[in-house]
Amino acid sequence: MFGIVRPCSHRLGEGLKTQWMAHLCGLCLALRTDHGQFARVVTNYDGLLISVLTEAQAERTTGWRRTAGPCPLRGMRTASVAQGEGARLAAAVSLVLASAKVRDHVADKDGLLARRPVALAARRVAVSWGRAGARTGSDVGFDTAVLVDAVDRQVGIEALAGPGTPLRAVTEPTETATAAAFAHTAVLAGRPGNAEPLAEAGRLFGRLAHLLDAVEDQETDAASGAWNPLTATGTPLVEARRLADDALHGIRLALREVEFTDGKLAHLLLAHELGRSVDRAFGTSGCGHQAHADGARGAFGPPQHGGPYNPQSPPSPYDGQNPYAGGGNPFGGGPSFPPPGPGKRGFWAGCAAAIGVCCTCKVCCADEFEGPWSRKKREGCLGNCDCDCNCCEACEICECCECCSCCDCGL
């Protein structure tokens, strides 16, 4: 399971945690029901936002929940899970994007995929997932060709990108794909008037997801020689944070234009938890907009120990400047990167690790576990945390954009 929106169970509270798990399990079971057990490996946190948004707009009717049987990921407990077109759309999007990711790994000859027999098998899996996603998308009225086209264009854009290329040009295909998926939730929910603001929220979410992934992987990519949009375009972290803050602010404004039946969970995930994801990626706490206004004490407010903006930490390799200015090797003669963490696993090794993580219930029950493919530390979705979760903290992050208050959102 991967994604940038990983909420703490304490901040969700019992009611919203139950809803969130219902959508997570609903996506997993929709994949299994339509496409078999193996398809469940593409379950991801961000994909379930599609299911959440669909349900948040729809009128409550019978049949929008069902009781699922015991599952190892829930400690062999039954649960009420989401079902219907929202979960199926989330499954279709997850399958198509996972298919593209596998093809990308094959093209890069990552790990075991450098071997022809393994690469051949992986291509067949990718083709199967792509067709399955297109079939399910067609069943719910969504043309997955827009996702496939975005992935294909991404390759060409990355090949042409270089110093001075606007970062938004690199993130555009991701923005287009997520905008289409978010907008279609309005169609499924019978609220066509919501399509435009949701497309805007999806476009900005895609930009933010691309940015945060680039920030988190930059040092590892530099050590391995992998392509990274920030490094390739010469974009400093300060500029990346500004773009992330603007995208987050835009998402909050777009959500205010959406007519929800019950939008509390969608609001918490996209207006609050997404902001925490930005802070986590950049190693800061608090809202970036306020820090831009203050213009003091570091780049973005009170820095946490070890973050890229902590003045007591080793300086950023870019030090606020374009590393490509003046030409030459941007890393030559500059500060060295810290030793890289454990390398990423190949596709099949990651699948094996994912099965082990799932079968031991670490995804749901552990405080922290290692990502099967990325080997990054991930939080268990039901794990405990040390945060001080309360209403005021949940709404602090919105002071700069006034997207809600404790009285308005009930958080």
PDB file of N, CA, C and O in Angstrom, residues 95-146:
ATOM      1  N   LEU A  95      -5.475   0.037 -11.129  1.00  0.00           N
ATOM      2  CA  LEU A  95      -4.935  -0.980 -12.032  1.00  0.00           C
ATOM      3  C   LEU A  95      -4.198  -0.361 -13.217  1.00  0.00           C
ATOM      4  O   LEU A  95      -3.096  -0.803 -13.575  1.00  0.00           O
ATOM      5  N   VAL A  96      -4.794   0.660 -13.821  1.00  0.00           N
ATOM      6  CA  VAL A  96      -4.170   1.276 -14.992  1.00  0.00           C
ATOM      7  C   VAL A  96      -2.842   1.932 -14.613  1.00  0.00           C
ATOM      8  O   VAL A  96      -1.834   1.793 -15.321  1.00  0.00           O
ATOM      9  N   LEU A  97      -2.823   2.638 -13.497  1.00  0.00           N
ATOM     10  CA  LEU A  97      -1.584   3.303 -13.091  1.00  0.00           C
ATOM     11  C   LEU A  97      -0.532   2.298 -12.629  1.00  0.00           C
ATOM     12  O   LEU A  97       0.668   2.505 -12.851  1.00  0.00           O
ATOM     13  N   ALA A  98      -0.973   1.204 -11.994  1.00  0.00           N
ATOM     14  CA  ALA A  98      -0.018   0.160 -11.617  1.00  0.00           C
ATOM     15  C   ALA A  98       0.563  -0.502 -12.856  1.00  0.00           C
ATOM     16  O   ALA A  98       1.755  -0.838 -12.899  1.00  0.00           O
ATOM     17  N   SER A  99      -0.266  -0.695 -13.881  1.00  0.00           N
ATOM     18  CA  SER A  99       0.213  -1.254 -15.143  1.00  0.00           C
ATOM     19  C   SER A  99       1.300  -0.373 -15.738  1.00  0.00           C
ATOM     20  O   SER A  99       2.346  -0.859 -16.201  1.00  0.00           O
ATOM     21  N   ALA A 100       1.069   0.934 -15.709  1.00  0.00           N
ATOM     22  CA  ALA A 100       2.069   1.866 -16.234  1.00  0.00           C
ATOM     23  C   ALA A 100       3.357   1.815 -15.428  1.00  0.00           C
ATOM     24  O   ALA A 100       4.461   1.901 -15.975  1.00  0.00           O
ATOM     25  N   LYS A 101       3.222   1.675 -14.103  1.00  0.00           N
ATOM     26  CA  LYS A 101       4.405   1.625 -13.242  1.00  0.00           C
ATOM     27  C   LYS A 101       5.239   0.381 -13.533  1.00  0.00           C
ATOM     28  O   LYS A 101       6.470   0.434 -13.571  1.00  0.00           O
ATOM     29  N   VAL A 102       4.567  -0.744 -13.757  1.00  0.00           N
ATOM     30  CA  VAL A 102       5.290  -1.974 -14.083  1.00  0.00           C
ATOM     31  C   VAL A 102       6.033  -1.811 -15.405  1.00  0.00           C
ATOM     32  O   VAL A 102       7.202  -2.196 -15.534  1.00  0.00           O
ATOM     33  N   ARG A 103       5.357  -1.242 -16.411  1.00  0.00           N
ATOM     34  CA  ARG A 103       6.008  -1.036 -17.703  1.00  0.00           C
ATOM     35  C   ARG A 103       7.234  -0.133 -17.567  1.00  0.00           C
ATOM     36  O   ARG A 103       8.256  -0.341 -18.227  1.00  0.00           O
ATOM     37  N   ASP A 104       7.125   0.867 -16.691  1.00  0.00           N
ATOM     38  CA  ASP A 104       8.244   1.780 -16.464  1.00  0.00           C
ATOM     39  C   ASP A 104       9.419   1.043 -15.835  1.00  0.00           C
ATOM     40  O   ASP A 104      10.575   1.248 -16.215  1.00  0.00           O
ATOM     41  N   HIS A 105       9.137   0.167 -14.865  1.00  0.00           N
ATOM     42  CA  HIS A 105      10.198  -0.617 -14.235  1.00  0.00           C
ATOM     43  C   HIS A 105      10.854  -1.550 -15.250  1.00  0.00           C
ATOM     44  O   HIS A 105      12.074  -1.752 -15.220  1.00  0.00           O
ATOM     45  N   VAL A 106      10.046  -2.124 -16.133  1.00  0.00           N
ATOM     46  CA  VAL A 106      10.597  -3.010 -17.156  1.00  0.00           C
ATOM     47  C   VAL A 106      11.509  -2.230 -18.097  1.00  0.00           C
ATOM     48  O   VAL A 106      12.615  -2.676 -18.441  1.00  0.00           O
ATOM     49  N   ALA A 107      11.050  -1.044 -18.515  1.00  0.00           N
ATOM     50  CA  ALA A 107      11.856  -0.219 -19.421  1.00  0.00           C
ATOM     51  C   ALA A 107      13.182   0.190 -18.781  1.00  0.00           C
ATOM     52  O   ALA A 107      14.215   0.269 -19.455  1.00  0.00           O
ATOM     53  N   ASP A 108      13.155   0.437 -17.448  1.00  0.00           N
ATOM     54  CA  ASP A 108      14.376   0.838 -16.743  1.00  0.00           C
ATOM     55  C   ASP A 108      15.233  -0.347 -16.324  1.00  0.00           C
ATOM     56  O   ASP A 108      16.331  -0.159 -15.784  1.00  0.00           O
ATOM     57  N   LYS A 109      14.724  -1.574 -16.536  1.00  0.00           N
ATOM     58  CA  LYS A 109      15.434  -2.804 -16.161  1.00  0.00           C
ATOM     59  C   LYS A 109      15.811  -2.798 -14.693  1.00  0.00           C
ATOM     60  O   LYS A 109      16.957  -3.085 -14.307  1.00  0.00           O
ATOM     61  N   ASP A 110      14.830  -2.471 -13.848  1.00  0.00           N
ATOM     62  CA  ASP A 110      15.069  -2.425 -12.405  1.00  0.00           C
ATOM     63  C   ASP A 110      15.146  -3.829 -11.822  1.00  0.00           C
ATOM     64  O   ASP A 110      14.265  -4.665 -12.054  1.00  0.00           O
ATOM     65  N   GLY A 111      16.167  -4.075 -11.013  1.00  0.00           N
ATOM     66  CA  GLY A 111      16.275  -5.318 -10.276  1.00  0.00           C
ATOM     67  C   GLY A 111      16.180  -6.555 -11.154  1.00  0.00           C
ATOM     68  O   GLY A 111      16.858  -6.685 -12.177  1.00  0.00           O
ATOM     69  N   LEU A 112      15.292  -7.466 -10.749  1.00  0.00           N
ATOM     70  CA  LEU A 112      15.108  -8.717 -11.482  1.00  0.00           C
ATOM     71  C   LEU A 112      14.545  -8.498 -12.879  1.00  0.00           C
ATOM     72  O   LEU A 112      14.629  -9.380 -13.737  1.00  0.00           O
ATOM     73  N   LEU A 113      13.957  -7.322 -13.110  1.00  0.00           N
ATOM     74  CA  LEU A 113      13.360  -7.056 -14.424  1.00  0.00           C
ATOM     75  C   LEU A 113      14.414  -6.882 -15.513  1.00  0.00           C
ATOM     76  O   LEU A 113      14.077  -6.775 -16.686  1.00  0.00           O
ATOM     77  N   ALA A 114      15.670  -6.854 -15.133  1.00  0.00           N
ATOM     78  CA  ALA A 114      16.738  -6.826 -16.133  1.00  0.00           C
ATOM     79  C   ALA A 114      16.865  -8.181 -16.831  1.00  0.00           C
ATOM     80  O   ALA A 114      17.477  -8.279 -17.895  1.00  0.00           O
ATOM     81  N   ARG A 115      16.287  -9.219 -16.226  1.00  0.00           N
ATOM     82  CA  ARG A 115      16.328 -10.553 -16.821  1.00  0.00           C
ATOM     83  C   ARG A 115      15.137 -10.742 -17.756  1.00  0.00           C
ATOM     84  O   ARG A 115      13.995 -10.463 -17.378  1.00  0.00           O
ATOM     85  N   ARG A 116      15.396 -11.217 -18.937  1.00  0.00           N
ATOM     86  CA  ARG A 116      14.365 -11.294 -19.977  1.00  0.00           C
ATOM     87  C   ARG A 116      13.149 -12.123 -19.575  1.00  0.00           C
ATOM     88  O   ARG A 116      12.018 -11.670 -19.792  1.00  0.00           O
ATOM     89  N   PRO A 117      13.303 -13.311 -18.978  1.00  0.00           N
ATOM     90  CA  PRO A 117      12.101 -14.076 -18.603  1.00  0.00           C
ATOM     91  C   PRO A 117      11.221 -13.336 -17.595  1.00  0.00           C
ATOM     92  O   PRO A 117       9.990 -13.350 -17.702  1.00  0.00           O
ATOM     93  N   VAL A 118      11.864 -12.672 -16.617  1.00  0.00           N
ATOM     94  CA  VAL A 118      11.110 -11.930 -15.610  1.00  0.00           C
ATOM     95  C   VAL A 118      10.439 -10.722 -16.254  1.00  0.00           C
ATOM     96  O   VAL A 118       9.275 -10.412 -15.975  1.00  0.00           O
ATOM     97  N   ALA A 119      11.160 -10.030 -17.124  1.00  0.00           N
ATOM     98  CA  ALA A 119      10.598  -8.856 -17.798  1.00  0.00           C
ATOM     99  C   ALA A 119       9.406  -9.251 -18.665  1.00  0.00           C
ATOM    100  O   ALA A 119       8.399  -8.528 -18.725  1.00  0.00           O
ATOM    101  N   LEU A 120       9.504 -10.400 -19.320  1.00  0.00           N
ATOM    102  CA  LEU A 120       8.405 -10.868 -20.156  1.00  0.00           C
ATOM    103  C   LEU A 120       7.161 -11.137 -19.325  1.00  0.00           C
ATOM    104  O   LEU A 120       6.044 -10.752 -19.695  1.00  0.00           O
ATOM    105  N   ALA A 121       7.351 -11.800 -18.185  1.00  0.00           N
ATOM    106  CA  ALA A 121       6.217 -12.076 -17.296  1.00  0.00           C
ATOM    107  C   ALA A 121       5.613 -10.778 -16.768  1.00  0.00           C
ATOM    108  O   ALA A 121       4.384 -10.634 -16.677  1.00  0.00           O
ATOM    109  N   ALA A 122       6.480  -9.825 -16.423  1.00  0.00           N
ATOM    110  CA  ALA A 122       5.993  -8.544 -15.900  1.00  0.00           C
ATOM    111  C   ALA A 122       5.198  -7.779 -16.961  1.00  0.00           C
ATOM    112  O   ALA A 122       4.184  -7.147 -16.653  1.00  0.00           O
ATOM    113  N   ARG A 123       5.658  -7.843 -18.210  1.00  0.00           N
ATOM    114  CA  ARG A 123       4.918  -7.182 -19.290  1.00  0.00           C
ATOM    115  C   ARG A 123       3.518  -7.782 -19.433  1.00  0.00           C
ATOM    116  O   ARG A 123       2.539  -7.058 -19.667  1.00  0.00           O
ATOM    117  N   ARG A 124       3.431  -9.108 -19.318  1.00  0.00           N
ATOM    118  CA  ARG A 124       2.125  -9.754 -19.422  1.00  0.00           C
ATOM    119  C   ARG A 124       1.203  -9.319 -18.290  1.00  0.00           C
ATOM    120  O   ARG A 124       0.012  -9.096 -18.497  1.00  0.00           O
ATOM    121  N   VAL A 125       1.770  -9.203 -17.078  1.00  0.00           N
ATOM    122  CA  VAL A 125       0.973  -8.714 -15.945  1.00  0.00           C
ATOM    123  C   VAL A 125       0.507  -7.288 -16.208  1.00  0.00           C
ATOM    124  O   VAL A 125      -0.654  -6.941 -15.970  1.00  0.00           O
ATOM    125  N   ALA A 126       1.407  -6.448 -16.718  1.00  0.00           N
ATOM    126  CA  ALA A 126       1.061  -5.053 -16.995  1.00  0.00           C
ATOM    127  C   ALA A 126      -0.045  -4.961 -18.043  1.00  0.00           C
ATOM    128  O   ALA A 126      -0.997  -4.181 -17.891  1.00  0.00           O
ATOM    129  N   VAL A 127       0.063  -5.751 -19.098  1.00  0.00           N
ATOM    130  CA  VAL A 127      -0.967  -5.748 -20.139  1.00  0.00           C
ATOM    131  C   VAL A 127      -2.299  -6.213 -19.572  1.00  0.00           C
ATOM    132  O   VAL A 127      -3.362  -5.633 -19.842  1.00  0.00           O
ATOM    133  N   SER A 128      -2.260  -7.264 -18.744  1.00  0.00           N
ATOM    134  CA  SER A 128      -3.483  -7.790 -18.136  1.00  0.00           C
ATOM    135  C   SER A 128      -4.142  -6.750 -17.235  1.00  0.00           C
ATOM    136  O   SER A 128      -5.357  -6.539 -17.289  1.00  0.00           O
ATOM    137  N   TRP A 129      -3.333  -6.071 -16.407  1.00  0.00           N
ATOM    138  CA  TRP A 129      -3.890  -5.041 -15.527  1.00  0.00           C
ATOM    139  C   TRP A 129      -4.444  -3.866 -16.326  1.00  0.00           C
ATOM    140  O   TRP A 129      -5.485  -3.307 -15.980  1.00  0.00           O
ATOM    141  N   GLY A 130      -3.737  -3.478 -17.385  1.00  0.00           N
ATOM    142  CA  GLY A 130      -4.217  -2.372 -18.205  1.00  0.00           C
ATOM    143  C   GLY A 130      -5.564  -2.673 -18.826  1.00  0.00           C
ATOM    144  O   GLY A 130      -6.480  -1.838 -18.816  1.00  0.00           O
ATOM    145  N   ARG A 131      -5.709  -3.879 -19.364  1.00  0.00           N
ATOM    146  CA  ARG A 131      -6.985  -4.265 -19.968  1.00  0.00           C
ATOM    147  C   ARG A 131      -8.089  -4.381 -18.916  1.00  0.00           C
ATOM    148  O   ARG A 131      -9.231  -3.974 -19.150  1.00  0.00           O
ATOM    149  N   ALA A 132      -7.734  -4.942 -17.761  1.00  0.00           N
ATOM    150  CA  ALA A 132      -8.725  -5.092 -16.694  1.00  0.00           C
ATOM    151  C   ALA A 132      -9.205  -3.727 -16.204  1.00  0.00           C
ATOM    152  O   ALA A 132     -10.405  -3.514 -15.974  1.00  0.00           O
ATOM    153  N   GLY A 133      -8.265  -2.789 -16.033  1.00  0.00           N
ATOM    154  CA  GLY A 133      -8.645  -1.450 -15.609  1.00  0.00           C
ATOM    155  C   GLY A 133      -9.528  -0.758 -16.621  1.00  0.00           C
ATOM    156  O   GLY A 133     -10.510  -0.091 -16.263  1.00  0.00           O
ATOM    157  N   ALA A 134      -9.191  -0.918 -17.907  1.00  0.00           N
ATOM    158  CA  ALA A 134     -10.011  -0.314 -18.965  1.00  0.00           C
ATOM    159  C   ALA A 134     -11.410  -0.911 -18.975  1.00  0.00           C
ATOM    160  O   ALA A 134     -12.402  -0.201 -19.161  1.00  0.00           O
ATOM    161  N   ARG A 135     -11.499  -2.221 -18.749  1.00  0.00           N
ATOM    162  CA  ARG A 135     -12.796  -2.886 -18.740  1.00  0.00           C
ATOM    163  C   ARG A 135     -13.670  -2.403 -17.581  1.00  0.00           C
ATOM    164  O   ARG A 135     -14.842  -2.079 -17.761  1.00  0.00           O
ATOM    165  N   THR A 136     -13.082  -2.332 -16.392  1.00  0.00           N
ATOM    166  CA  THR A 136     -13.834  -1.857 -15.229  1.00  0.00           C
ATOM    167  C   THR A 136     -14.187  -0.387 -15.381  1.00  0.00           C
ATOM    168  O   THR A 136     -15.292   0.043 -15.018  1.00  0.00           O
ATOM    169  N   GLY A 137     -13.241   0.405 -15.915  1.00  0.00           N
ATOM    170  CA  GLY A 137     -13.538   1.820 -16.147  1.00  0.00           C
ATOM    171  C   GLY A 137     -14.702   1.999 -17.095  1.00  0.00           C
ATOM    172  O   GLY A 137     -15.580   2.834 -16.878  1.00  0.00           O
ATOM    173  N   SER A 138     -14.736   1.190 -18.152  1.00  0.00           N
ATOM    174  CA  SER A 138     -15.845   1.256 -19.107  1.00  0.00           C
ATOM    175  C   SER A 138     -17.172   0.907 -18.433  1.00  0.00           C
ATOM    176  O   SER A 138     -18.212   1.503 -18.723  1.00  0.00           O
ATOM    177  N   ASP A 139     -17.130  -0.052 -17.505  1.00  0.00           N
ATOM    178  CA  ASP A 139     -18.347  -0.461 -16.799  1.00  0.00           C
ATOM    179  C   ASP A 139     -18.956   0.680 -15.993  1.00  0.00           C
ATOM    180  O   ASP A 139     -20.174   0.737 -15.786  1.00  0.00           O
ATOM    181  N   VAL A 140     -18.112   1.590 -15.498  1.00  0.00           N
ATOM    182  CA  VAL A 140     -18.621   2.717 -14.703  1.00  0.00           C
ATOM    183  C   VAL A 140     -18.600   4.021 -15.502  1.00  0.00           C
ATOM    184  O   VAL A 140     -18.718   5.114 -14.932  1.00  0.00           O
ATOM    185  N   GLY A 141     -18.408   3.918 -16.827  1.00  0.00           N
ATOM    186  CA  GLY A 141     -18.489   5.087 -17.691  1.00  0.00           C
ATOM    187  C   GLY A 141     -17.252   5.959 -17.743  1.00  0.00           C
ATOM    188  O   GLY A 141     -17.322   7.114 -18.165  1.00  0.00           O
ATOM    189  N   PHE A 142     -16.105   5.410 -17.339  1.00  0.00           N
ATOM    190  CA  PHE A 142     -14.872   6.199 -17.323  1.00  0.00           C
ATOM    191  C   PHE A 142     -13.913   5.668 -18.377  1.00  0.00           C
ATOM    192  O   PHE A 142     -13.606   4.472 -18.413  1.00  0.00           O
ATOM    193  N   ASP A 143     -13.439   6.552 -19.237  1.00  0.00           N
ATOM    194  CA  ASP A 143     -12.507   6.176 -20.296  1.00  0.00           C
ATOM    195  C   ASP A 143     -11.088   6.264 -19.753  1.00  0.00           C
ATOM    196  O   ASP A 143     -10.547   7.356 -19.544  1.00  0.00           O
ATOM    197  N   THR A 144     -10.468   5.118 -19.524  1.00  0.00           N
ATOM    198  CA  THR A 144      -9.111   5.099 -18.960  1.00  0.00           C
ATOM    199  C   THR A 144      -8.048   5.518 -19.962  1.00  0.00           C
ATOM    200  O   THR A 144      -6.873   5.614 -19.608  1.00  0.00           O
ATOM    201  N   ALA A 145      -8.448   5.785 -21.214  1.00  0.00           N
ATOM    202  CA  ALA A 145      -7.465   6.217 -22.215  1.00  0.00           C
ATOM    203  C   ALA A 145      -6.775   7.506 -21.788  1.00  0.00           C
ATOM    204  O   ALA A 145      -5.606   7.734 -22.133  1.00  0.00           O
ATOM    205  N   VAL A 146      -7.480   8.349 -21.024  1.00  0.00           N
ATOM    206  CA  VAL A 146      -6.865   9.600 -20.578  1.00  0.00           C
ATOM    207  C   VAL A 146      -5.700   9.313 -19.629  1.00  0.00           C
ATOM    208  O   VAL A 146      -4.692  10.030 -19.624  1.00  0.00           O
TER     209      VAL A 146
END
